[in-house]
Amino acid sequence: MHENRTSPQVALNLWYRVGSKDEGPGQTGFAHLFEHLMFGGSRNLPGSFLNHLIEAGATDLNGTTSHDRTNYYATVPTAALDFVLFAESDRMGCFIDTVSQATLDLQRNVVLNEKRQTESVPYGGIHERQLRATYPQGHPYAHTVLGAEEDLLNARLEDVHAWFRRYYTPSNAVLTLAGDIDMATAKAKVELYFGWIASGPPLSRPAIQVPPIVPGTREVLEDRVAHGCVRLIWNIPPYGNAHHTRLGLLADLLANGLSSRLHQRLVVQRPLAVETSADISSGMLASQFIVTAIARPEVSLADLEQAIQDEIGLLVTQGIAVDDLQRVKMAQWAGFLNQHETMAAIAELFSSSQVLLGRPDGFHQVLAQRGSATAESIRATALQWLNEQCYTLWVVPFTCNVAERQGMALRPVPAIRRDAWSAPSLEVHRKRLNNGLQVLLNPRAGLPVVNLLLRVDAGAAVEPAARAGLARLTRRLMLEGGAGARDGEALTAAFQQIGASISLGGNQDCSWIRLRTLRSNLAEAVDLLGDLLLHPRLPEAVFERIRASMLDELAQEATSAPALVQRLAPGLLYPEGHPYARPAFNQCTQASLQAVRVAEVQDFYQRYIGPERTSLVVTGDVSLAEVLDCIQPRFAQWHPCRSPQRPIPCEFSPRPGLFVVDRPGAVQATLFAGSLIQIALAEFAPFAVLNEILGNGFGSRLNMRLREENAWTYGVGSLLSDGIGPKLWGVQATVDDARTSDAMLEIRQIYRDVLAQRPFTAQEVEKSRESMLLGLAGMTDCLDRLSGSIEHLLKYRLPDDYWQGYCQQLADLHVDEVQHLARQIVQPEQLTWIVVGDLQRIGAALNALDWGPMGRITDLGESLYPSHY
């Protein structure tokens, strides 16, 4: 239990000490399948568990399965704590009373769709291959969590009952509560709701097993990928072992950030790779040290592998510089603080420490190991474990086109105080500098960290159409090209040295910089930020490398069906020449990238990156005076750029049609159906409710029909672009290809029903709005969310008390308002459809729909975006 009264919320985290390592022969995938079954309801709370908790205002809600454990978590308003404790205890005590063969069959199909979707993405087959090769047959980790399809198909209802009785018991569970609660209250409530459940049987657990890998073990995997890949794996000790902790530091030295060894040698200097990574897959019985590099086109995988081995060898033989080690330690310490800001993360930390390390504060042991690690101890550990007992996997592009519980009566479900919502309260202090830079602060005592979000009103929409990607190129070059006296490597290292993390991003309307730093190092972090903004180097050599990297990213993006759908949608829906007619994700095409010159990047910086376009949102344990003491001296010399703001056109027309992309060999089809909409400020609340009911929430009409009733997909999601102008709104799902046309017909019919046979009901609106109101308690529970709430005010030019008014609008919302909006924006006959799949398998069914001629896209969407001014 962890008490923190900052926000009226409590995070619940429940770990069961059972995972895929506990599955017997012929049972692979069962732990994960059972996790899905647990969301099907229980005796006293039948129906979808997720829907019940969403209606209670739960956020950060889900369940996951690993080799070692299965966990369930949710963050709820304090007023709903009794309800969520009751719900979890009812699952633990009464789940078995309601599970049926029909439920098993349905969730089995959902899991099989998840498995196919996971394993069909680029490099998706790596995980299963590497586990089989690196662990001997019979080892608890020798199979994936998703398991084998044959085993899933053979799962029986009696297996479900046996698994529940053996593993889903109080004696095999760890429950953590964190937030607006004290220990006495927590104990009383847990005793009330869980005390009646029998403890469960004693269990045997597998021992630590770190098996050696036969030296020289190698495999080659063909996959539909744009670039080859090299992966090296060594088996190492489990999480909590000092050797594991030291190797975690080594992994960051090798491949974390622009200044890391592998990035500099293999991406920047030679270059052989598009990207590199080094990380540890941690476990209770054993862990794995994994180094991965994605090859550049035409690069020999043998050369890339040798370069990786050479760099690891140099690091081990030459040793580690003290400054480099201190930089990585500081970065990991800052990362630890940043990762455990929310109550959900703290609850997860305590549960995981109890299960993996034997005590809830066991993480202190790992922190101590990290602090005491020396360059020599890391070198010695690397020599011991990163040896010839290594598994090597090459991925090459495939180019072919073809005990009984105590008795318990039915229990009353605790009521949720649905009127207990409170509007998020912001305490925004403002100061505008003479050059136009607007500084906003919302102080928040707590962790000794400060969050800075710098928002510049210059995104993809201000680029010339033929130079799509210019804004993103500029952002990357500002960071990776270095600033002031530091090149990109030195600049990144300087941020890490003080425990600061920085990232740059953007969308159609703006670019942003996110900087998070320890409070004690705020002045140094602002100095570095000032260099980045006022004195970027923007060198041509780094520009060429970044452009090549972005071209490689485009090639990889084209191998992912969901990414491809979102790449095509803006070009199909927005009018030609509209500033939002840019591909999603990379926001560029091959033609536009190849046309950009470094002088245009330098000009974009001069014209658009200026203080009068910029707002700096600061949140954390700091005062406005302290912020201004750091900001004013550093940014006073930042001169305005004086470029005019461009209005975003609001005119558009529906562009209905069916467009297909052929993906030979695909066993699933990815669908998109959408249109453009314009939402007024007064319509934000009714639209949020409408979207949740129709397609965005787990309990939405679309998801319940396609996933929970028919098991055709792992899930349906709503897509909504975030521009201030016309928004691209639609739904996307990856479905069993045999059900492609069926799913399309269902989607269209559900849209039609909203306008005719099945309009939204008062009950649906009430549930949705109450869920949202209760969930808004978490809108300011961490610095990132607090910054996001303020950034929303800037984006739409809203007053500081906007969120209070929004909450009241939600509370007063009537079903007629939602239905009125639906009649304006739900257009079942005007949808733009995109389907990506194997046309040999789905083409006949698509033709049988008789929805008019199909537009076939063969150039990955390049022709949808103009290559001229």
PDB file of C-alpha atoms in Angstrom, residues 239-484:
ATOM      1  CA  TYR A 239      16.339  -9.987 -12.845  1.00  0.00           C
ATOM      2  CA  GLY A 240      17.676  -8.946  -9.444  1.00  0.00           C
ATOM      3  CA  ASN A 241      21.075 -10.549  -9.933  1.00  0.00           C
ATOM      4  CA  ALA A 242      23.932  -8.014  -9.815  1.00  0.00           C
ATOM      5  CA  HIS A 243      25.275  -9.297 -13.137  1.00  0.00           C
ATOM      6  CA  HIS A 244      21.888  -8.577 -14.744  1.00  0.00           C
ATOM      7  CA  THR A 245      21.975  -5.004 -13.417  1.00  0.00           C
ATOM      8  CA  ARG A 246      25.509  -4.380 -14.682  1.00  0.00           C
ATOM      9  CA  LEU A 247      24.636  -5.720 -18.110  1.00  0.00           C
ATOM     10  CA  GLY A 248      21.684  -3.317 -18.157  1.00  0.00           C
ATOM     11  CA  LEU A 249      24.159  -0.455 -17.836  1.00  0.00           C
ATOM     12  CA  LEU A 250      26.266  -1.976 -20.595  1.00  0.00           C
ATOM     13  CA  ALA A 251      23.227  -2.209 -22.890  1.00  0.00           C
ATOM     14  CA  ASP A 252      22.605   1.524 -22.514  1.00  0.00           C
ATOM     15  CA  LEU A 253      26.270   2.301 -23.133  1.00  0.00           C
ATOM     16  CA  LEU A 254      26.053   0.262 -26.313  1.00  0.00           C
ATOM     17  CA  ALA A 255      22.831   1.497 -27.870  1.00  0.00           C
ATOM     18  CA  ASN A 256      20.793   4.010 -25.857  1.00  0.00           C
ATOM     19  CA  GLY A 257      20.713   7.404 -27.532  1.00  0.00           C
ATOM     20  CA  LEU A 258      22.559   9.288 -30.229  1.00  0.00           C
ATOM     21  CA  SER A 259      25.829   9.185 -28.284  1.00  0.00           C
ATOM     22  CA  SER A 260      25.818   5.398 -27.760  1.00  0.00           C
ATOM     23  CA  ARG A 261      28.613   3.272 -29.195  1.00  0.00           C
ATOM     24  CA  LEU A 262      26.610   1.252 -31.711  1.00  0.00           C
ATOM     25  CA  HIS A 263      24.631   4.238 -32.981  1.00  0.00           C
ATOM     26  CA  GLN A 264      27.758   6.280 -33.553  1.00  0.00           C
ATOM     27  CA  ARG A 265      29.769   3.484 -35.191  1.00  0.00           C
ATOM     28  CA  LEU A 266      27.070   1.716 -37.222  1.00  0.00           C
ATOM     29  CA  VAL A 267      24.526   4.449 -37.991  1.00  0.00           C
ATOM     30  CA  VAL A 268      26.564   7.654 -38.091  1.00  0.00           C
ATOM     31  CA  GLN A 269      30.164   6.865 -38.968  1.00  0.00           C
ATOM     32  CA  ARG A 270      30.194   3.902 -41.344  1.00  0.00           C
ATOM     33  CA  PRO A 271      27.066   3.662 -41.888  1.00  0.00           C
ATOM     34  CA  LEU A 272      25.879   0.044 -41.938  1.00  0.00           C
ATOM     35  CA  ALA A 273      22.595   0.178 -40.026  1.00  0.00           C
ATOM     36  CA  VAL A 274      19.316   2.078 -40.081  1.00  0.00           C
ATOM     37  CA  GLU A 275      18.911   1.615 -36.331  1.00  0.00           C
ATOM     38  CA  THR A 276      20.460  -0.310 -33.458  1.00  0.00           C
ATOM     39  CA  SER A 277      19.272  -1.407 -30.046  1.00  0.00           C
ATOM     40  CA  ALA A 278      20.564  -3.305 -27.035  1.00  0.00           C
ATOM     41  CA  ASP A 279      18.313  -4.351 -24.198  1.00  0.00           C
ATOM     42  CA  ILE A 280      17.575  -7.095 -21.717  1.00  0.00           C
ATOM     43  CA  SER A 281      14.528  -9.344 -21.764  1.00  0.00           C
ATOM     44  CA  SER A 282      14.187  -9.977 -18.034  1.00  0.00           C
ATOM     45  CA  GLY A 283      12.803 -13.052 -16.304  1.00  0.00           C
ATOM     46  CA  MET A 284      12.655 -14.796 -12.924  1.00  0.00           C
ATOM     47  CA  LEU A 285      14.478 -17.909 -14.145  1.00  0.00           C
ATOM     48  CA  ALA A 286      16.798 -16.410 -16.749  1.00  0.00           C
ATOM     49  CA  SER A 287      17.164 -13.298 -18.859  1.00  0.00           C
ATOM     50  CA  GLN A 288      18.533 -12.495 -22.301  1.00  0.00           C
ATOM     51  CA  PHE A 289      20.923  -9.800 -23.502  1.00  0.00           C
ATOM     52  CA  ILE A 290      19.747  -8.871 -27.000  1.00  0.00           C
ATOM     53  CA  VAL A 291      21.524  -6.718 -29.584  1.00  0.00           C
ATOM     54  CA  THR A 292      19.628  -5.891 -32.782  1.00  0.00           C
ATOM     55  CA  ALA A 293      20.609  -3.933 -35.876  1.00  0.00           C
ATOM     56  CA  ILE A 294      18.445  -3.190 -38.930  1.00  0.00           C
ATOM     57  CA  ALA A 295      20.699  -3.158 -41.987  1.00  0.00           C
ATOM     58  CA  ARG A 296      20.829  -0.413 -44.557  1.00  0.00           C
ATOM     59  CA  PRO A 297      19.996  -1.460 -48.130  1.00  0.00           C
ATOM     60  CA  GLU A 298      22.748  -3.394 -49.890  1.00  0.00           C
ATOM     61  CA  VAL A 299      24.723  -3.884 -46.654  1.00  0.00           C
ATOM     62  CA  SER A 300      26.023  -7.403 -46.068  1.00  0.00           C
ATOM     63  CA  LEU A 301      24.571  -8.934 -42.904  1.00  0.00           C
ATOM     64  CA  ALA A 302      27.917 -10.633 -42.340  1.00  0.00           C
ATOM     65  CA  ASP A 303      29.644  -7.236 -42.313  1.00  0.00           C
ATOM     66  CA  LEU A 304      27.011  -5.829 -39.975  1.00  0.00           C
ATOM     67  CA  GLU A 305      27.306  -8.767 -37.587  1.00  0.00           C
ATOM     68  CA  GLN A 306      31.085  -8.481 -37.509  1.00  0.00           C
ATOM     69  CA  ALA A 307      30.875  -4.756 -36.812  1.00  0.00           C
ATOM     70  CA  ILE A 308      28.574  -5.405 -33.829  1.00  0.00           C
ATOM     71  CA  GLN A 309      30.902  -8.052 -32.427  1.00  0.00           C
ATOM     72  CA  ASP A 310      33.903  -5.772 -32.956  1.00  0.00           C
ATOM     73  CA  GLU A 311      32.257  -2.913 -31.082  1.00  0.00           C
ATOM     74  CA  ILE A 312      31.252  -5.126 -28.164  1.00  0.00           C
ATOM     75  CA  GLY A 313      34.782  -6.501 -28.099  1.00  0.00           C
ATOM     76  CA  LEU A 314      36.301  -3.015 -28.047  1.00  0.00           C
ATOM     77  CA  LEU A 315      34.024  -1.912 -25.231  1.00  0.00           C
ATOM     78  CA  VAL A 316      34.992  -4.944 -23.169  1.00  0.00           C
ATOM     79  CA  THR A 317      38.730  -4.894 -23.863  1.00  0.00           C
ATOM     80  CA  GLN A 318      39.289  -1.132 -23.750  1.00  0.00           C
ATOM     81  CA  GLY A 319      36.994  -0.606 -20.798  1.00  0.00           C
ATOM     82  CA  ILE A 320      34.389   2.042 -20.069  1.00  0.00           C
ATOM     83  CA  ALA A 321      35.139   5.716 -19.522  1.00  0.00           C
ATOM     84  CA  VAL A 322      34.126   6.944 -16.078  1.00  0.00           C
ATOM     85  CA  ASP A 323      32.214   9.893 -17.578  1.00  0.00           C
ATOM     86  CA  ASP A 324      30.263   7.583 -19.880  1.00  0.00           C
ATOM     87  CA  LEU A 325      29.321   5.297 -16.995  1.00  0.00           C
ATOM     88  CA  GLN A 326      28.250   8.231 -14.840  1.00  0.00           C
ATOM     89  CA  ARG A 327      26.156   9.591 -17.714  1.00  0.00           C
ATOM     90  CA  VAL A 328      24.310   6.283 -18.131  1.00  0.00           C
ATOM     91  CA  LYS A 329      23.784   5.908 -14.375  1.00  0.00           C
ATOM     92  CA  MET A 330      22.314   9.396 -14.190  1.00  0.00           C
ATOM     93  CA  ALA A 331      20.069   8.698 -17.182  1.00  0.00           C
ATOM     94  CA  GLN A 332      18.802   5.461 -15.608  1.00  0.00           C
ATOM     95  CA  TRP A 333      18.162   7.154 -12.261  1.00  0.00           C
ATOM     96  CA  ALA A 334      16.219   9.968 -13.930  1.00  0.00           C
ATOM     97  CA  GLY A 335      14.373   7.378 -15.993  1.00  0.00           C
ATOM     98  CA  PHE A 336      13.413   5.493 -12.834  1.00  0.00           C
ATOM     99  CA  LEU A 337      11.939   8.652 -11.297  1.00  0.00           C
ATOM    100  CA  ASN A 338      10.096   9.542 -14.489  1.00  0.00           C
ATOM    101  CA  GLN A 339       8.678   6.038 -14.933  1.00  0.00           C
ATOM    102  CA  HIS A 340       7.233   5.920 -11.424  1.00  0.00           C
ATOM    103  CA  GLU A 341       5.388   9.199 -11.215  1.00  0.00           C
ATOM    104  CA  THR A 342       1.814   7.897 -11.457  1.00  0.00           C
ATOM    105  CA  MET A 343       0.058   5.812  -8.839  1.00  0.00           C
ATOM    106  CA  ALA A 344      -0.442   3.075 -11.442  1.00  0.00           C
ATOM    107  CA  ALA A 345       3.310   2.856 -12.001  1.00  0.00           C
ATOM    108  CA  ILE A 346       4.056   2.818  -8.263  1.00  0.00           C
ATOM    109  CA  ALA A 347       1.529   0.030  -7.696  1.00  0.00           C
ATOM    110  CA  GLU A 348       3.140  -1.925 -10.527  1.00  0.00           C
ATOM    111  CA  LEU A 349       6.586  -1.367  -8.990  1.00  0.00           C
ATOM    112  CA  PHE A 350       5.563  -2.775  -5.596  1.00  0.00           C
ATOM    113  CA  SER A 351       3.756  -5.788  -7.074  1.00  0.00           C
ATOM    114  CA  SER A 352       6.591  -6.642  -9.433  1.00  0.00           C
ATOM    115  CA  SER A 353       9.188  -6.282  -6.693  1.00  0.00           C
ATOM    116  CA  GLN A 354       7.229  -8.630  -4.436  1.00  0.00           C
ATOM    117  CA  VAL A 355       6.835 -11.283  -7.132  1.00  0.00           C
ATOM    118  CA  LEU A 356      10.222 -11.028  -8.839  1.00  0.00           C
ATOM    119  CA  LEU A 357      12.428 -10.086  -5.871  1.00  0.00           C
ATOM    120  CA  GLY A 358      10.534 -11.436  -2.852  1.00  0.00           C
ATOM    121  CA  ARG A 359       9.698  -8.145  -1.136  1.00  0.00           C
ATOM    122  CA  PRO A 360       7.825  -4.983  -2.160  1.00  0.00           C
ATOM    123  CA  ASP A 361      10.856  -2.744  -1.642  1.00  0.00           C
ATOM    124  CA  GLY A 362      13.165  -5.136  -3.470  1.00  0.00           C
ATOM    125  CA  PHE A 363      13.723  -2.548  -6.181  1.00  0.00           C
ATOM    126  CA  HIS A 364      16.054  -0.749  -3.747  1.00  0.00           C
ATOM    127  CA  GLN A 365      18.377  -3.737  -4.126  1.00  0.00           C
ATOM    128  CA  VAL A 366      18.545  -3.177  -7.887  1.00  0.00           C
ATOM    129  CA  LEU A 367      19.124   0.559  -7.433  1.00  0.00           C
ATOM    130  CA  ALA A 368      21.969  -0.194  -5.017  1.00  0.00           C
ATOM    131  CA  GLN A 369      23.524  -2.636  -7.484  1.00  0.00           C
ATOM    132  CA  ARG A 370      23.387   0.028 -10.166  1.00  0.00           C
ATOM    133  CA  GLY A 371      24.958   2.635  -7.924  1.00  0.00           C
ATOM    134  CA  SER A 372      27.854   0.384  -6.887  1.00  0.00           C
ATOM    135  CA  ALA A 373      28.654  -0.869 -10.394  1.00  0.00           C
ATOM    136  CA  THR A 374      32.103   0.160 -11.599  1.00  0.00           C
ATOM    137  CA  ALA A 375      33.654   0.199 -15.037  1.00  0.00           C
ATOM    138  CA  GLU A 376      35.765  -2.797 -14.062  1.00  0.00           C
ATOM    139  CA  SER A 377      32.872  -4.816 -12.602  1.00  0.00           C
ATOM    140  CA  ILE A 378      30.849  -4.227 -15.775  1.00  0.00           C
ATOM    141  CA  ARG A 379      33.793  -5.264 -17.930  1.00  0.00           C
ATOM    142  CA  ALA A 380      34.311  -8.449 -15.907  1.00  0.00           C
ATOM    143  CA  THR A 381      30.597  -9.273 -16.106  1.00  0.00           C
ATOM    144  CA  ALA A 382      30.608  -8.773 -19.870  1.00  0.00           C
ATOM    145  CA  LEU A 383      33.626 -11.053 -20.253  1.00  0.00           C
ATOM    146  CA  GLN A 384      31.826 -13.744 -18.265  1.00  0.00           C
ATOM    147  CA  TRP A 385      28.483 -13.640 -20.074  1.00  0.00           C
ATOM    148  CA  LEU A 386      28.928 -12.063 -23.525  1.00  0.00           C
ATOM    149  CA  ASN A 387      31.057 -14.913 -24.783  1.00  0.00           C
ATOM    150  CA  GLU A 388      30.941 -17.470 -27.587  1.00  0.00           C
ATOM    151  CA  GLN A 389      27.702 -18.962 -26.175  1.00  0.00           C
ATOM    152  CA  CYS A 390      25.708 -16.713 -28.479  1.00  0.00           C
ATOM    153  CA  TYR A 391      22.734 -17.214 -30.781  1.00  0.00           C
ATOM    154  CA  THR A 392      22.776 -15.345 -34.087  1.00  0.00           C
ATOM    155  CA  LEU A 393      19.658 -14.717 -36.164  1.00  0.00           C
ATOM    156  CA  TRP A 394      19.620 -13.128 -39.595  1.00  0.00           C
ATOM    157  CA  VAL A 395      16.321 -11.893 -40.994  1.00  0.00           C
ATOM    158  CA  VAL A 396      16.461 -11.539 -44.772  1.00  0.00           C
ATOM    159  CA  PRO A 397      13.817  -9.869 -46.971  1.00  0.00           C
ATOM    160  CA  PHE A 398      11.410 -12.267 -48.662  1.00  0.00           C
ATOM    161  CA  THR A 399      10.544 -10.798 -52.043  1.00  0.00           C
ATOM    162  CA  CYS A 400       8.296 -13.460 -53.617  1.00  0.00           C
ATOM    163  CA  ASN A 401       4.980 -12.040 -54.767  1.00  0.00           C
ATOM    164  CA  VAL A 402       2.821 -14.875 -54.603  1.00  0.00           C
ATOM    165  CA  ALA A 403      -9.130 -26.856  -3.401  1.00  0.00           C
ATOM    166  CA  GLU A 404     -12.899 -25.797  -2.708  1.00  0.00           C
ATOM    167  CA  ARG A 405     -13.695 -22.215  -1.819  1.00  0.00           C
ATOM    168  CA  GLN A 406     -15.854 -21.265   1.138  1.00  0.00           C
ATOM    169  CA  GLY A 407     -19.559 -21.017   0.475  1.00  0.00           C
ATOM    170  CA  MET A 408     -20.770 -17.555  -0.431  1.00  0.00           C
ATOM    171  CA  ALA A 409     -24.218 -16.335  -1.348  1.00  0.00           C
ATOM    172  CA  LEU A 410     -24.812 -13.891  -4.151  1.00  0.00           C
ATOM    173  CA  ARG A 411     -23.244 -10.627  -3.053  1.00  0.00           C
ATOM    174  CA  PRO A 412     -24.620  -7.113  -3.557  1.00  0.00           C
ATOM    175  CA  VAL A 413     -22.521  -5.020  -5.925  1.00  0.00           C
ATOM    176  CA  PRO A 414     -21.165  -1.878  -4.199  1.00  0.00           C
ATOM    177  CA  ALA A 415     -22.600   1.333  -5.571  1.00  0.00           C
ATOM    178  CA  ILE A 416     -20.378   3.892  -7.260  1.00  0.00           C
ATOM    179  CA  ARG A 417     -20.890   7.526  -6.303  1.00  0.00           C
ATOM    180  CA  ARG A 418     -21.362   8.720  -9.856  1.00  0.00           C
ATOM    181  CA  ASP A 419     -21.841  12.302  -8.670  1.00  0.00           C
ATOM    182  CA  ALA A 420     -18.399  12.242  -7.042  1.00  0.00           C
ATOM    183  CA  TRP A 421     -16.580  13.628 -10.076  1.00  0.00           C
ATOM    184  CA  SER A 422     -14.657  16.845  -9.787  1.00  0.00           C
ATOM    185  CA  ALA A 423     -13.339  19.011 -12.595  1.00  0.00           C
ATOM    186  CA  PRO A 424      -9.552  19.128 -12.958  1.00  0.00           C
ATOM    187  CA  SER A 425      -8.251  22.326 -11.440  1.00  0.00           C
ATOM    188  CA  LEU A 426      -5.317  24.015 -13.130  1.00  0.00           C
ATOM    189  CA  GLU A 427      -3.140  26.602 -11.408  1.00  0.00           C
ATOM    190  CA  VAL A 428      -1.636  28.338 -14.432  1.00  0.00           C
ATOM    191  CA  HIS A 429       0.812  31.210 -13.961  1.00  0.00           C
ATOM    192  CA  ARG A 430       1.716  33.130 -17.128  1.00  0.00           C
ATOM    193  CA  LYS A 431       4.473  35.456 -18.262  1.00  0.00           C
ATOM    194  CA  ARG A 432       5.138  36.716 -21.776  1.00  0.00           C
ATOM    195  CA  LEU A 433       8.698  37.803 -22.522  1.00  0.00           C
ATOM    196  CA  ASN A 434       9.452  40.882 -24.598  1.00  0.00           C
ATOM    197  CA  ASN A 435      10.233  38.780 -27.669  1.00  0.00           C
ATOM    198  CA  GLY A 436       6.816  37.108 -27.554  1.00  0.00           C
ATOM    199  CA  LEU A 437       7.741  33.823 -25.841  1.00  0.00           C
ATOM    200  CA  GLN A 438       4.868  32.801 -23.587  1.00  0.00           C
ATOM    201  CA  VAL A 439       5.801  30.953 -20.375  1.00  0.00           C
ATOM    202  CA  LEU A 440       3.118  29.023 -18.496  1.00  0.00           C
ATOM    203  CA  LEU A 441       3.703  27.253 -15.177  1.00  0.00           C
ATOM    204  CA  ASN A 442       1.545  24.884 -13.177  1.00  0.00           C
ATOM    205  CA  PRO A 443       3.504  24.093  -9.995  1.00  0.00           C
ATOM    206  CA  ARG A 444       3.231  20.555  -8.634  1.00  0.00           C
ATOM    207  CA  ALA A 445       5.060  19.455  -5.490  1.00  0.00           C
ATOM    208  CA  GLY A 446       6.217  15.859  -5.345  1.00  0.00           C
ATOM    209  CA  LEU A 447       9.002  14.223  -7.288  1.00  0.00           C
ATOM    210  CA  PRO A 448      12.143  16.368  -7.702  1.00  0.00           C
ATOM    211  CA  VAL A 449      11.623  16.670 -11.459  1.00  0.00           C
ATOM    212  CA  VAL A 450      10.491  19.404 -13.835  1.00  0.00           C
ATOM    213  CA  ASN A 451       8.713  18.883 -17.137  1.00  0.00           C
ATOM    214  CA  LEU A 452       9.079  21.405 -19.982  1.00  0.00           C
ATOM    215  CA  LEU A 453       6.875  21.263 -23.079  1.00  0.00           C
ATOM    216  CA  LEU A 454       7.848  23.776 -25.736  1.00  0.00           C
ATOM    217  CA  ARG A 455       5.177  24.183 -28.426  1.00  0.00           C
ATOM    218  CA  VAL A 456       5.934  25.998 -31.700  1.00  0.00           C
ATOM    219  CA  ASP A 457       3.049  26.852 -34.034  1.00  0.00           C
ATOM    220  CA  ALA A 458       4.808  25.404 -37.080  1.00  0.00           C
ATOM    221  CA  GLY A 459       4.014  21.893 -38.265  1.00  0.00           C
ATOM    222  CA  ALA A 460       3.555  20.019 -41.497  1.00  0.00           C
ATOM    223  CA  ALA A 461       0.769  22.357 -42.639  1.00  0.00           C
ATOM    224  CA  VAL A 462       3.195  25.228 -43.354  1.00  0.00           C
ATOM    225  CA  GLU A 463       5.412  23.135 -45.638  1.00  0.00           C
ATOM    226  CA  PRO A 464       5.191  23.450 -49.421  1.00  0.00           C
ATOM    227  CA  ALA A 465       3.316  20.394 -50.706  1.00  0.00           C
ATOM    228  CA  ALA A 466       6.304  19.261 -52.740  1.00  0.00           C
ATOM    229  CA  ARG A 467       8.505  19.392 -49.641  1.00  0.00           C
ATOM    230  CA  ALA A 468       6.386  17.280 -47.308  1.00  0.00           C
ATOM    231  CA  GLY A 469       8.578  16.144 -44.432  1.00  0.00           C
ATOM    232  CA  LEU A 470      10.467  19.439 -44.204  1.00  0.00           C
ATOM    233  CA  ALA A 471       9.240  20.211 -40.672  1.00  0.00           C
ATOM    234  CA  ARG A 472      10.189  16.757 -39.407  1.00  0.00           C
ATOM    235  CA  LEU A 473      13.590  16.962 -41.091  1.00  0.00           C
ATOM    236  CA  THR A 474      14.171  20.319 -39.407  1.00  0.00           C
ATOM    237  CA  ARG A 475      13.277  18.989 -35.956  1.00  0.00           C
ATOM    238  CA  ARG A 476      15.545  15.986 -36.288  1.00  0.00           C
ATOM    239  CA  LEU A 477      18.437  18.038 -37.640  1.00  0.00           C
ATOM    240  CA  MET A 478      18.164  20.511 -34.770  1.00  0.00           C
ATOM    241  CA  LEU A 479      18.769  17.725 -32.252  1.00  0.00           C
ATOM    242  CA  GLU A 480      20.957  15.276 -34.150  1.00  0.00           C
ATOM    243  CA  GLY A 481      23.046  17.985 -35.817  1.00  0.00           C
ATOM    244  CA  GLY A 482      24.081  19.532 -32.540  1.00  0.00           C
ATOM    245  CA  ALA A 483      24.005  23.092 -31.253  1.00  0.00           C
ATOM    246  CA  GLY A 484      26.490  25.699 -30.121  1.00  0.00           C
TER     247      GLY A 484
END
